[in-house]
Structures are given as C-alpha cells and as structure tokens.
PDB file of C-alpha atoms in Angstrom:
ATOM      1  CA  TYR G 293      93.790 120.224 106.729  1.00 37.00           C
ATOM      2  CA  HIS G 294      91.337 121.827 109.153  1.00 34.00           C
ATOM      3  CA  SER G 295      88.701 123.944 107.474  1.00 37.00           C
ATOM      4  CA  LYS G 296      85.477 125.537 108.619  1.00 34.00           C
ATOM      5  CA  ASN G 297      84.376 125.728 105.007  1.00 38.00           C
ATOM      6  CA  PRO G 298      84.389 122.233 103.497  1.00 44.00           C
ATOM      7  CA  ILE G 299      85.029 122.244  99.764  1.00 47.00           C
ATOM      8  CA  ARG G 300      81.941 121.170  97.845  1.00 49.00           C
ATOM      9  CA  LEU G 301      82.828 121.949  94.240  1.00 50.00           C
ATOM     10  CA  PRO G 302      81.630 122.176  91.566  1.00 53.00           C
ATOM     11  CA  TYR G 303      78.330 123.709  92.574  1.00 55.00           C
ATOM     12  CA  PHE G 304      75.028 122.403  91.210  1.00 60.00           C
ATOM     13  CA  VAL G 305      76.562 119.084  90.167  1.00 71.00           C
ATOM     14  CA  ASP G 306      75.125 115.711  91.133  1.00 76.00           C
ATOM     15  CA  LEU G 307      78.166 113.538  91.806  1.00 81.00           C
ATOM     16  CA  SER G 308      75.950 110.508  92.389  1.00 79.00           C
ATOM     17  CA  GLN G 309      75.380 110.286  88.619  1.00 80.00           C
ATOM     18  CA  PRO G 310      78.747 109.679  86.876  1.00 81.00           C
ATOM     19  CA  ALA G 311      76.905 109.172  83.574  1.00 74.00           C
ATOM     20  CA  ASP G 312      76.138 112.901  83.632  1.00 71.00           C
ATOM     21  CA  PHE G 313      79.872 113.399  83.038  1.00 70.00           C
ATOM     22  CA  SER G 314      79.865 110.893  80.144  1.00 71.00           C
ATOM     23  CA  LEU G 315      81.419 108.323  82.484  1.00 75.00           C
ATOM     24  CA  ASN G 316      79.320 105.325  81.496  1.00 78.00           C
ATOM     25  CA  HIS G 317      82.048 103.005  82.801  1.00 87.00           C
ATOM     26  CA  THR G 318      81.836 104.387  86.348  1.00 90.00           C
ATOM     27  CA  VAL G 319      79.511 103.712  89.272  1.00 92.00           C
ATOM     28  CA  ASN G 320      78.867 105.834  92.358  1.00 94.00           C
ATOM     29  CA  MET G 321      78.579 104.501  95.890  1.00 95.00           C
ATOM     30  CA  TYR G 322      78.676 105.709  99.496  1.00 96.00           C
ATOM     31  CA  VAL G 323      80.603 104.181 102.382  1.00 96.00           C
ATOM     32  CA  SER G 324      80.880 105.123 106.053  1.00 96.00           C
ATOM     33  CA  SER G 325      84.444 105.497 107.346  1.00 95.00           C
ATOM     34  CA  GLU G 326      83.159 106.036 110.884  1.00 94.00           C
ATOM     35  CA  GLU G 327      79.892 106.833 112.618  1.00 94.00           C
ATOM     36  CA  GLY G 328      78.220 109.889 111.110  1.00 93.00           C
ATOM     37  CA  ILE G 329      80.557 110.117 108.107  1.00 96.00           C
ATOM     38  CA  SER G 330      79.389 109.224 104.600  1.00 96.00           C
ATOM     39  CA  LEU G 331      81.963 109.271 101.790  1.00 95.00           C
ATOM     40  CA  GLY G 332      81.058 109.490  98.125  1.00 93.00           C
ATOM     41  CA  VAL G 333      83.187 107.182  95.962  1.00 94.00           C
ATOM     42  CA  TRP G 334      83.473 106.500  92.233  1.00 92.00           C
ATOM     43  CA  LEU G 335      84.613 103.142  90.861  1.00 93.00           C
ATOM     44  CA  THR G 336      85.963 103.145  87.297  1.00 91.00           C
ATOM     45  CA  VAL G 337      86.952 100.054  85.325  1.00 93.00           C
ATOM     46  CA  PRO G 338      89.816  99.751  82.791  1.00 90.00           C
ATOM     47  CA  GLU G 339      89.139 100.922  79.244  1.00 85.00           C
ATOM     48  CA  SER G 340      89.091  97.319  78.037  1.00 88.00           C
ATOM     49  CA  GLN G 341      85.960  96.744  80.141  1.00 91.00           C
ATOM     50  CA  TRP G 342      84.039  99.912  79.253  1.00 89.00           C
ATOM     51  CA  LYS G 343      81.617  98.184  76.886  1.00 90.00           C
ATOM     52  CA  GLU G 344      81.013  95.313  79.295  1.00 93.00           C
ATOM     53  CA  ALA G 345      80.340  97.807  82.103  1.00 92.00           C
ATOM     54  CA  GLN G 346      77.267  99.273  80.408  1.00 90.00           C
ATOM     55  CA  GLY G 347      74.244  98.808  82.649  1.00 89.00           C
ATOM     56  CA  LYS G 348      76.138  96.865  85.322  1.00 93.00           C
ATOM     57  CA  ASP G 349      75.332  97.336  89.015  1.00 94.00           C
ATOM     58  CA  LEU G 350      77.542  98.127  92.004  1.00 95.00           C
ATOM     59  CA  ASN G 351      78.180  94.450  92.795  1.00 96.00           C
ATOM     60  CA  TRP G 352      79.652  93.889  89.333  1.00 96.00           C
ATOM     61  CA  TYR G 353      82.033  96.835  89.757  1.00 96.00           C
ATOM     62  CA  GLN G 354      83.115  95.655  93.193  1.00 96.00           C
ATOM     63  CA  GLU G 355      83.760  92.107  91.988  1.00 96.00           C
ATOM     64  CA  SER G 356      85.758  93.394  89.017  1.00 95.00           C
ATOM     65  CA  LEU G 357      88.361  94.844  91.412  1.00 96.00           C
ATOM     66  CA  GLY G 358      89.696  91.324  91.869  1.00 95.00           C
ATOM     67  CA  ASP G 359      90.191  90.548  88.176  1.00 93.00           C
ATOM     68  CA  GLY G 360      93.969  90.939  88.353  1.00 93.00           C
ATOM     69  CA  ASN G 361      94.234  94.423  86.838  1.00 92.00           C
ATOM     70  CA  PRO G 362      96.009  97.064  88.980  1.00 93.00           C
ATOM     71  CA  VAL G 363      93.777  99.201  91.191  1.00 94.00           C
ATOM     72  CA  PHE G 364      94.583 102.883  91.721  1.00 93.00           C
ATOM     73  CA  ILE G 365      93.208 104.681  94.772  1.00 94.00           C
ATOM     74  CA  TYR G 366      93.219 108.358  93.788  1.00 91.00           C
ATOM     75  CA  PHE G 367      93.328 110.977  96.558  1.00 91.00           C
ATOM     76  CA  HIS G 368      92.604 114.415  95.078  1.00 81.00           C
ATOM     77  CA  GLY G 369      93.666 117.946  95.981  1.00 70.00           C
ATOM     78  CA  ASN G 370      91.976 120.407  98.304  1.00 58.00           C
ATOM     79  CA  THR G 371      89.903 122.209  95.666  1.00 50.00           C
ATOM     80  CA  LYS G 372      88.874 119.167  93.691  1.00 52.00           C
ATOM     81  CA  ASN G 373      86.340 116.401  94.054  1.00 47.00           C
ATOM     82  CA  ARG G 374      85.937 112.935  92.630  1.00 48.00           C
ATOM     83  CA  TYR G 375      85.326 114.139  89.085  1.00 46.00           C
ATOM     84  CA  ASN G 376      88.751 112.721  88.152  1.00 49.00           C
ATOM     85  CA  THR G 377      89.799 109.551  86.365  1.00 49.00           C
ATOM     86  CA  LEU G 378      92.970 107.644  85.537  1.00 49.00           C
ATOM     87  CA  GLY G 379      93.711 104.309  83.886  1.00 55.00           C
ATOM     88  CA  TYR G 380      93.288 100.779  85.222  1.00 89.00           C
ATOM     89  CA  HIS G 381      90.655 100.271  87.911  1.00 93.00           C
ATOM     90  CA  VAL G 382      90.307 103.575  89.726  1.00 92.00           C
ATOM     91  CA  VAL G 383      88.715 104.162  93.120  1.00 94.00           C
ATOM     92  CA  VAL G 384      88.147 107.887  93.699  1.00 91.00           C
ATOM     93  CA  PRO G 385      86.782 108.921  97.105  1.00 93.00           C
ATOM     94  CA  ASP G 386      85.802 112.365  98.288  1.00 91.00           C
ATOM     95  CA  TYR G 387      87.127 113.089 101.757  1.00 89.00           C
ATOM     96  CA  ARG G 388      84.737 114.140 104.479  1.00 92.00           C
ATOM     97  CA  GLY G 389      83.538 117.658 103.739  1.00 90.00           C
ATOM     98  CA  PHE G 390      84.399 117.433 100.036  1.00 88.00           C
ATOM     99  CA  GLY G 391      81.980 116.859  97.166  1.00 85.00           C
ATOM    100  CA  ASP G 392      78.837 115.323  98.652  1.00 87.00           C
ATOM    101  CA  SER G 393      80.639 113.583 101.525  1.00 92.00           C
ATOM    102  CA  THR G 394      79.507 114.581 105.004  1.00 92.00           C
ATOM    103  CA  GLY G 395      81.534 115.871 107.948  1.00 92.00           C
ATOM    104  CA  GLU G 396      84.313 118.427 108.329  1.00 91.00           C
ATOM    105  CA  PRO G 397      87.863 117.806 107.055  1.00 89.00           C
ATOM    106  CA  THR G 398      90.674 117.444 109.616  1.00 90.00           C
ATOM    107  CA  GLU G 399      94.050 115.737 109.260  1.00 89.00           C
ATOM    108  CA  ASP G 400      93.080 112.826 111.489  1.00 91.00           C
ATOM    109  CA  GLY G 401      89.693 112.560 109.773  1.00 94.00           C
ATOM    110  CA  LEU G 402      91.165 112.467 106.270  1.00 93.00           C
ATOM    111  CA  THR G 403      93.665 109.817 107.343  1.00 91.00           C
ATOM    112  CA  THR G 404      90.806 107.770 108.818  1.00 94.00           C
ATOM    113  CA  ASP G 405      88.900 108.085 105.530  1.00 95.00           C
ATOM    114  CA  ALA G 406      91.941 107.062 103.487  1.00 94.00           C
ATOM    115  CA  LEU G 407      92.657 104.049 105.677  1.00 94.00           C
ATOM    116  CA  TYR G 408      89.044 102.928 105.444  1.00 95.00           C
ATOM    117  CA  ILE G 409      89.050 103.200 101.637  1.00 96.00           C
ATOM    118  CA  TYR G 410      92.341 101.297 101.400  1.00 95.00           C
ATOM    119  CA  ASN G 411      91.061  98.465 103.573  1.00 95.00           C
ATOM    120  CA  TRP G 412      87.797  98.410 101.614  1.00 96.00           C
ATOM    121  CA  VAL G 413      89.707  98.020  98.351  1.00 96.00           C
ATOM    122  CA  LYS G 414      92.106  95.389  99.714  1.00 94.00           C
ATOM    123  CA  ALA G 415      89.169  93.307 100.950  1.00 95.00           C
ATOM    124  CA  ARG G 416      87.790  93.171  97.386  1.00 96.00           C
ATOM    125  CA  SER G 417      90.811  93.251  95.104  1.00 95.00           C
ATOM    126  CA  GLY G 418      92.280  89.823  95.859  1.00 94.00           C
ATOM    127  CA  SER G 419      95.833  89.590  94.561  1.00 92.00           C
ATOM    128  CA  SER G 420      95.487  92.666  92.319  1.00 92.00           C
ATOM    129  CA  LEU G 421      98.181  95.312  92.708  1.00 92.00           C
ATOM    130  CA  VAL G 422      96.937  98.354  94.668  1.00 92.00           C
ATOM    131  CA  VAL G 423      98.617 101.703  93.933  1.00 91.00           C
ATOM    132  CA  ILE G 424      98.040 104.814  96.069  1.00 91.00           C
ATOM    133  CA  TRP G 425      98.033 108.049  94.044  1.00 89.00           C
ATOM    134  CA  GLY G 426      97.864 111.507  95.572  1.00 87.00           C
ATOM    135  CA  HIS G 427      97.675 114.973  94.038  1.00 84.00           C
ATOM    136  CA  SER G 428      98.358 118.175  95.980  1.00 82.00           C
ATOM    137  CA  LEU G 429      96.579 117.725  99.330  1.00 85.00           C
ATOM    138  CA  GLY G 430      96.180 114.096  98.308  1.00 84.00           C
ATOM    139  CA  THR G 431      99.959 113.563  98.527  1.00 83.00           C
ATOM    140  CA  ALA G 432      99.761 114.366 102.241  1.00 85.00           C
ATOM    141  CA  VAL G 433      96.796 112.035 102.656  1.00 90.00           C
ATOM    142  CA  SER G 434      98.596 109.290 100.709  1.00 88.00           C
ATOM    143  CA  THR G 435     101.795 109.661 102.715  1.00 83.00           C
ATOM    144  CA  ASN G 436      99.979 109.602 106.038  1.00 86.00           C
ATOM    145  CA  LEU G 437      98.132 106.502 104.871  1.00 90.00           C
ATOM    146  CA  ALA G 438     101.320 104.741 103.756  1.00 83.00           C
ATOM    147  CA  VAL G 439     103.076 105.450 107.036  1.00 80.00           C
ATOM    148  CA  LYS G 440     100.037 104.407 109.044  1.00 84.00           C
ATOM    149  CA  LEU G 441      99.957 101.121 107.172  1.00 84.00           C
ATOM    150  CA  LEU G 442     103.668 100.702 107.871  1.00 75.00           C
ATOM    151  CA  GLU G 443     103.588 101.572 111.557  1.00 71.00           C
ATOM    152  CA  LYS G 444      99.924 101.119 112.442  1.00 65.00           C
ATOM    153  CA  GLY G 445     100.175 104.299 114.425  1.00 48.00           C
ATOM    154  CA  THR G 446      99.506 108.020 114.110  1.00 41.00           C
ATOM    155  CA  ALA G 447     101.531 109.777 111.406  1.00 50.00           C
ATOM    156  CA  LYS G 448     102.033 113.404 110.555  1.00 46.00           C
ATOM    157  CA  ILE G 449     102.977 114.454 107.034  1.00 45.00           C
ATOM    158  CA  SER G 450     106.609 115.556 106.761  1.00 58.00           C
ATOM    159  CA  THR G 451     109.937 114.521 105.321  1.00 56.00           C
ATOM    160  CA  VAL G 452     110.201 112.213 108.323  1.00 58.00           C
ATOM    161  CA  CYS G 453     107.257 110.238 106.930  1.00 63.00           C
ATOM    162  CA  ILE G 454     108.978 109.815 103.586  1.00 63.00           C
ATOM    163  CA  LYS G 455     112.112 108.533 105.333  1.00 65.00           C
ATOM    164  CA  LYS G 456     110.044 105.795 106.973  1.00 65.00           C
ATOM    165  CA  MET G 457     108.404 104.608 103.777  1.00 68.00           C
ATOM    166  CA  LYS G 458     109.807 101.510 102.082  1.00 69.00           C
ATOM    167  CA  SER G 459     107.420 101.194  99.136  1.00 77.00           C
ATOM    168  CA  PRO G 460     108.374 102.373  95.633  1.00 85.00           C
ATOM    169  CA  ILE G 461     107.468 106.056  95.125  1.00 85.00           C
ATOM    170  CA  LEU G 462     106.948 107.991  91.896  1.00 88.00           C
ATOM    171  CA  PHE G 463     106.927 111.793  92.049  1.00 86.00           C
ATOM    172  CA  LEU G 464     105.484 113.694  89.067  1.00 87.00           C
ATOM    173  CA  HIS G 465     106.283 117.401  88.973  1.00 82.00           C
ATOM    174  CA  SER G 466     105.851 120.267  86.534  1.00 86.00           C
ATOM    175  CA  GLU G 467     108.787 122.674  86.722  1.00 84.00           C
ATOM    176  CA  ASP G 468     106.401 125.641  86.682  1.00 83.00           C
ATOM    177  CA  ASP G 469     104.345 124.368  89.627  1.00 83.00           C
ATOM    178  CA  HIS G 470     104.012 127.440  91.847  1.00 74.00           C
ATOM    179  CA  LEU G 471     102.657 125.519  94.849  1.00 74.00           C
ATOM    180  CA  ALA G 472     105.007 122.533  95.114  1.00 71.00           C
ATOM    181  CA  ARG G 473     108.599 123.622  94.616  1.00 67.00           C
ATOM    182  CA  ILE G 474     111.072 121.314  92.889  1.00 64.00           C
ATOM    183  CA  GLU G 475     113.695 122.065  95.557  1.00 66.00           C
ATOM    184  CA  ASN G 476     111.442 120.583  98.226  1.00 65.00           C
ATOM    185  CA  LEU G 477     110.875 117.438  96.174  1.00 63.00           C
ATOM    186  CA  ARG G 478     114.608 116.981  95.590  1.00 65.00           C
ATOM    187  CA  GLU G 479     115.153 117.158  99.352  1.00 69.00           C
ATOM    188  CA  ILE G 480     112.414 114.576  99.939  1.00 65.00           C
ATOM    189  CA  VAL G 481     113.812 112.213  97.308  1.00 66.00           C
ATOM    190  CA  ALA G 482     117.317 112.552  98.769  1.00 68.00           C
ATOM    191  CA  SER G 483     115.994 111.695 102.241  1.00 64.00           C
ATOM    192  CA  ALA G 484     114.071 108.584 101.193  1.00 63.00           C
ATOM    193  CA  GLN G 485     114.989 105.314 102.884  1.00 56.00           C
ATOM    194  CA  ASN G 486     115.219 103.373  99.605  1.00 62.00           C
ATOM    195  CA  LYS G 487     116.566 105.912  97.112  1.00 63.00           C
ATOM    196  CA  ASP G 488     116.775 103.307  94.357  1.00 70.00           C
ATOM    197  CA  ARG G 489     112.994 102.813  94.621  1.00 75.00           C
ATOM    198  CA  VAL G 490     112.156 106.524  94.460  1.00 81.00           C
ATOM    199  CA  LYS G 491     111.845 108.269  91.099  1.00 83.00           C
ATOM    200  CA  LEU G 492     111.260 111.941  90.302  1.00 84.00           C
ATOM    201  CA  VAL G 493     109.893 112.674  86.819  1.00 87.00           C
ATOM    202  CA  LYS G 494     109.973 116.343  85.827  1.00 88.00           C
ATOM    203  CA  PHE G 495     107.875 118.002  83.119  1.00 87.00           C
ATOM    204  CA  ASP G 496     109.015 121.037  81.127  1.00 88.00           C
ATOM    205  CA  GLY G 497     107.770 124.242  82.725  1.00 86.00           C
ATOM    206  CA  SER G 498     107.268 125.871  79.321  1.00 87.00           C
ATOM    207  CA  LYS G 499     104.218 123.680  78.742  1.00 87.00           C
ATOM    208  CA  GLY G 500     102.234 125.613  81.326  1.00 83.00           C
ATOM    209  CA  TYR G 501     100.977 122.656  83.368  1.00 83.00           C
ATOM    210  CA  LEU G 502     101.407 124.505  86.675  1.00 82.00           C
ATOM    211  CA  HIS G 503      99.909 122.637  89.654  1.00 77.00           C
ATOM    212  CA  ASN G 504      96.964 120.869  88.037  1.00 73.00           C
ATOM    213  CA  GLY G 505      97.772 120.256  84.379  1.00 80.00           C
ATOM    214  CA  LEU G 506     100.061 117.220  84.182  1.00 84.00           C
ATOM    215  CA  TYR G 507      97.171 115.064  82.963  1.00 79.00           C
ATOM    216  CA  ARG G 508      97.468 116.849  79.587  1.00 85.00           C
ATOM    217  CA  ASP G 509     100.978 115.531  78.891  1.00 88.00           C
ATOM    218  CA  ALA G 510     101.073 112.837  76.221  1.00 87.00           C
ATOM    219  CA  LYS G 511     103.957 111.052  77.937  1.00 89.00           C
ATOM    220  CA  LEU G 512     102.152 110.651  81.271  1.00 86.00           C
ATOM    221  CA  PRO G 513     100.384 107.330  80.480  1.00 85.00           C
ATOM    222  CA  GLY G 514     103.713 105.779  79.524  1.00 88.00           C
ATOM    223  CA  VAL G 515     105.377 107.015  82.706  1.00 89.00           C
ATOM    224  CA  ILE G 516     102.594 105.483  84.798  1.00 88.00           C
ATOM    225  CA  LYS G 517     102.670 102.170  82.900  1.00 88.00           C
ATOM    226  CA  ASP G 518     106.445 101.902  83.335  1.00 90.00           C
ATOM    227  CA  PHE G 519     106.112 102.533  87.073  1.00 89.00           C
ATOM    228  CA  VAL G 520     103.349  99.964  87.474  1.00 89.00           C
ATOM    229  CA  ALA G 521     105.380  97.425  85.500  1.00 88.00           C
ATOM    230  CA  SER G 522     108.287  97.936  87.915  1.00 88.00           C
ATOM    231  CA  LEU G 523     106.193  97.063  90.982  1.00 84.00           C
TER     232      LEU G 523
END
C-alpha cells in the first residue's frame, strides 16, 4: 500500500460538492481517523429517499443510516476516489492520501481508516445490516478490516486472512480481469473457513468488463440483492 505519490484523482474536481456530479441525494463530510488525518466521505441514501433528501443537511443523512435499510461501506481501488455509488445507503470514504483526504497511504494507515469508518457507521446505523464492499485495493482493505474486527489485532492481507473469516463473502469477478486472476480467487474460495457461506460469481469475459467494468452488467443489482437477502 505504501506510496510516496498519494492518488488524488480526478484532477481539478471538488469532491466536497457531490451535487456537481448530479448526486443530489449525497452529502459530503470529513472525519478524522487519527490525529492529523482528515478523510473525505460521501453518504448516499437509497433511491426511495432521493426526493426526500433534497436540501437536507448532514445530520439528516447521518440519522437516516438507522432507518433499517442495509448500509454498504464501499472501499475503492488504488486509482479511484469516492466518486462511486451503489444501492442502499452507501458510505464511501477516501483513504488517507486519496481524493482530498490528507496523509500518506500505508497498509496500517488504511486499516486504521477503515476501522474508524466502520465504527462510525455502526454507532449510527442501529440494527441496520452493515455490508463491507471492496474493489481492487479495497478488497485488501476490507479483508484486513474484517479480520481485525474478528481478532482485534493486527492483520495482513493474505489467504490466511480469508481462512480466519467467518462472515458470508461474495466474490464478483470478470473472467477477462487482467489484474485479479480467477485461479487465485478459486484458491481463496477453496480455503475459506465456511465454504457454504462463500460464493464466487463470474461474469463472461467477452463482455469486456476487465478490472473496473462490472458495474455495467445488468445482472449485478440482482446478484447484490440476493446476497443481501441471504444475510
């Protein structure tokens, strides 16, 4: 994770104004995961609340996290920032050194940020289901977070981490992904502690999704809804 050149993409974009991206159902905020670190975060409400969200302040968005709808915490990849959305309530942080968040990214630092965001969400979401979603680099962050929550200790991302996890896991993979090989995922799934709670969904490589394009698949919302319903 260590980088001397924190990723702050896209250039010349003000991430503090989600409305500039036509996200009128999203609010921006900043939190401090530790002294000297400020993390930019977007909160997005479910589609059913988009009209009600117009003109609402940060307190309204925070309180809505406890309305019983599932809450996704989305950890993005290493060349992305929080200009991403999913369904349900979505909490999208930028790690330290990404977007307009301060600091320099390291493995321990990103895990600290993820743990802080998780605890922040849990403190406000009541009995709502909280789902951790990771893409690319975010899968490492998510796994480290899950293991840290399980053991309350330091975790390094590896197959060993997956073996320790007991929560249901959904892997989404495009067969033409040139960065994450399907063989590696099969090995991880086979090594999982609760194989019956781990699912690998593959997408046809001929569709050209590669590493970043699964969001374009029309079946993806249904796959996510089925997974959430199984939790």
